[in-house]
Short mmCIF file of C-alpha atoms in Angstrom, two decimals:
data_model
loop_
_atom_site.label_atom_id
_atom_site.label_comp_id
_atom_site.label_asym_id
_atom_site.label_seq_id
_atom_site.Cartn_x
_atom_site.Cartn_y
_atom_site.Cartn_z
CA MET P 1 -142.09 -4.25 334.82
CA LEU P 2 -143.39 -1.98 338.50
CA LEU P 3 -146.97 -1.48 338.48
CA PRO P 4 -147.60 1.22 341.22
CA PRO P 5 -150.30 -1.38 344.20
CA GLY P 6 -153.58 -1.83 343.59
CA ASN P 7 -154.02 -0.56 339.61
CA PHE P 8 -155.32 -3.05 337.27
CA GLN P 9 -159.00 -4.72 339.42
CA HIS P 10 -158.88 -8.27 337.77
CA VAL P 11 -155.19 -9.75 337.25
CA VAL P 12 -154.76 -13.02 335.84
CA LEU P 13 -151.86 -16.20 336.29
CA GLY P 14 -151.37 -19.79 335.25
CA GLY P 15 -149.55 -22.66 335.90
CA THR P 16 -148.41 -25.78 337.47
CA PHE P 17 -148.24 -24.24 341.35
CA ASP P 18 -146.26 -27.70 342.53
CA ARG P 19 -145.36 -27.85 345.42
CA ILE P 20 -144.59 -24.51 345.78
CA HIS P 21 -141.56 -22.67 346.27
CA ALA P 22 -139.60 -19.00 346.17
CA GLY P 23 -140.02 -18.63 342.62
CA HIS P 24 -144.29 -19.11 342.62
CA LYS P 25 -143.60 -17.12 346.10
CA LEU P 26 -142.62 -14.21 343.88
CA LEU P 27 -144.66 -14.19 341.09
CA LEU P 28 -147.99 -14.77 343.32
CA SER P 29 -146.73 -11.46 345.80
CA MET P 30 -146.20 -9.48 343.12
CA THR P 31 -149.76 -10.24 341.20
CA CYS P 32 -151.06 -9.80 344.85
CA VAL P 33 -149.29 -6.48 344.25
CA CYS P 34 -150.95 -5.31 340.58
CA ALA P 35 -154.38 -6.91 341.84
CA SER P 36 -157.65 -5.26 343.66
CA GLU P 37 -160.32 -6.91 343.20
CA ARG P 38 -159.66 -10.40 341.57
CA VAL P 39 -157.14 -12.60 340.89
CA LEU P 40 -157.67 -15.41 338.38
CA ILE P 41 -155.34 -18.14 338.73
CA GLY P 42 -156.05 -22.33 336.03
CA VAL P 43 -153.51 -24.05 337.88
CA SER P 44 -152.72 -27.22 335.25
CA THR P 45 -154.25 -30.49 334.92
CA GLY P 46 -155.34 -33.44 332.03
CA PRO P 47 -152.87 -33.02 329.38
CA LEU P 48 -151.27 -30.20 330.65
CA LEU P 49 -149.19 -32.36 332.89
CA GLU P 50 -148.51 -34.88 330.34
CA GLY P 51 -144.86 -34.40 329.57
CA LYS P 52 -144.12 -33.15 333.05
CA THR P 53 -140.37 -34.28 334.52
CA MET P 54 -141.68 -37.23 337.70
CA ARG P 55 -145.34 -36.81 337.00
CA ASP P 56 -146.04 -39.40 338.72
CA VAL P 57 -145.43 -37.73 342.08
CA MET P 58 -147.45 -34.77 341.36
CA GLN P 59 -149.37 -33.08 344.31
CA PRO P 60 -153.43 -33.16 342.94
CA PHE P 61 -154.84 -30.79 341.81
CA GLU P 62 -157.30 -29.76 345.69
CA GLN P 63 -153.83 -30.03 346.86
CA ARG P 64 -152.38 -26.84 344.80
CA GLN P 65 -155.08 -25.63 345.54
CA VAL P 66 -155.96 -25.35 349.18
CA ARG P 67 -151.88 -24.94 349.34
CA LEU P 68 -152.13 -21.74 346.42
CA LEU P 69 -155.27 -19.88 348.38
CA GLN P 70 -154.34 -20.14 351.81
CA LEU P 71 -150.91 -18.75 350.97
CA LEU P 72 -152.35 -16.38 348.26
CA GLN P 73 -154.94 -14.91 351.03
CA SER P 74 -151.96 -14.32 353.49
CA LEU P 75 -150.33 -12.08 351.77
CA ARG P 76 -152.89 -10.22 350.85
CA ASP P 77 -156.50 -11.14 351.99
CA SER P 78 -158.69 -7.94 350.97
CA VAL P 79 -158.77 -9.91 347.19
CA ARG P 80 -160.91 -11.55 346.20
CA TYR P 81 -159.28 -15.68 344.57
CA GLU P 82 -160.51 -17.94 342.08
CA ILE P 83 -158.69 -20.89 341.33
CA VAL P 84 -159.39 -23.09 338.29
CA PRO P 85 -158.23 -26.23 336.45
CA ILE P 86 -157.03 -25.50 333.01
CA SER P 87 -156.43 -28.37 330.64
CA ASP P 88 -155.41 -26.04 327.51
CA PRO P 89 -152.98 -23.23 327.78
CA PHE P 90 -155.14 -20.49 327.95
CA GLY P 91 -157.62 -21.23 330.53
CA PRO P 92 -160.44 -18.56 330.88
CA SER P 93 -157.28 -15.94 330.36
CA ILE P 94 -158.93 -15.48 326.11
CA VAL P 95 -162.28 -15.35 327.26
CA ASP P 96 -162.70 -13.23 331.03
CA GLU P 97 -164.11 -9.85 329.80
CA GLN P 98 -163.12 -7.68 332.91
CA LEU P 99 -159.08 -9.05 333.10
CA GLN P 100 -156.92 -6.45 332.97
CA CYS P 101 -153.21 -7.86 332.99
CA ILE P 102 -152.32 -11.66 333.05
CA VAL P 103 -148.31 -11.86 334.74
CA VAL P 104 -145.76 -13.98 333.90
CA SER P 105 -142.66 -15.20 334.23
CA ARG P 106 -139.42 -14.63 331.94
CA GLU P 107 -139.99 -17.73 330.73
CA THR P 108 -143.41 -17.71 330.11
CA GLU P 109 -144.19 -14.27 328.50
CA ARG P 110 -143.95 -15.75 325.03
CA GLY P 111 -147.54 -17.54 326.48
CA GLY P 112 -148.82 -14.17 327.34
CA HIS P 113 -148.56 -12.19 323.91
CA SER P 114 -150.48 -15.44 322.97
CA VAL P 115 -153.06 -14.74 325.44
CA ASN P 116 -153.24 -11.50 323.71
CA LYS P 117 -153.70 -12.79 320.49
CA ARG P 118 -156.38 -14.98 321.41
CA ARG P 119 -158.25 -12.52 322.82
CA VAL P 120 -157.99 -9.82 320.04
CA ASP P 121 -159.31 -12.52 317.63
CA ARG P 122 -162.13 -12.62 320.06
CA ASN P 123 -162.42 -8.42 320.12
CA LEU P 124 -161.88 -9.23 323.96
CA ASN P 125 -159.18 -6.44 325.43
CA GLU P 126 -155.34 -6.89 325.38
CA LEU P 127 -153.93 -6.98 329.02
CA VAL P 128 -151.15 -5.54 330.41
CA VAL P 129 -148.56 -8.34 329.48
CA ASP P 130 -146.37 -8.46 333.99
CA VAL P 131 -142.97 -10.28 333.08
CA VAL P 132 -142.22 -10.97 337.16
CA ASP P 133 -138.20 -12.28 336.89
CA LEU P 134 -136.83 -15.65 337.79
CA VAL P 135 -135.36 -16.13 340.85
CA GLY P 136 -132.06 -17.18 341.07
CA PRO P 137 -128.47 -16.33 340.62
CA GLU P 138 -127.99 -13.90 337.13
CA ASP P 139 -125.63 -16.59 335.64
CA ALA P 140 -127.80 -19.14 335.74
CA ASP P 141 -129.29 -20.81 333.18
CA ASP P 142 -132.07 -22.28 332.85
CA SER P 143 -131.06 -25.40 334.33
CA ASN P 144 -130.21 -23.99 337.41
CA LYS P 145 -133.31 -20.94 337.53
CA MET P 146 -135.79 -22.53 340.90
CA SER P 147 -138.89 -25.04 339.80
CA SER P 148 -140.65 -27.18 340.90
CA THR P 149 -139.65 -29.94 339.25
CA MET P 150 -135.95 -29.81 341.08
CA LEU P 151 -138.17 -30.27 344.81
CA ARG P 152 -140.07 -33.36 342.98
CA ARG P 153 -136.34 -34.76 342.59
#
């Protein structure tokens, strides 16, 4: 969905963000475009990293946090960024009352809808789920998409 710039005051997204690549940049750029005030980013840590390929060479949270903030501020410095560690798939997305929109990739779209189910269970507003398509050739399957795993190899 193409949203007007700054359409939402408070936007959330989550991910591992290890070795930032073109897919991350697209996702983060779209997030910056639709946020007018604050972007909340949950960065995977602990148990969420257990099944990741080549986990032992993954960048530590602090390094991922710094690189994310540098990129985000270079994209748009008029928005406040909060980058927090998350150890479960939902993090603050299911408890933050101010959130209005969640930005997801096509592969994590179901997660956005799961967030909304949890929010409804807690009597919170549902979030607009803004889906950003994967980066790669249109005929590429998931094994050919841009990913941090590919960069760790």
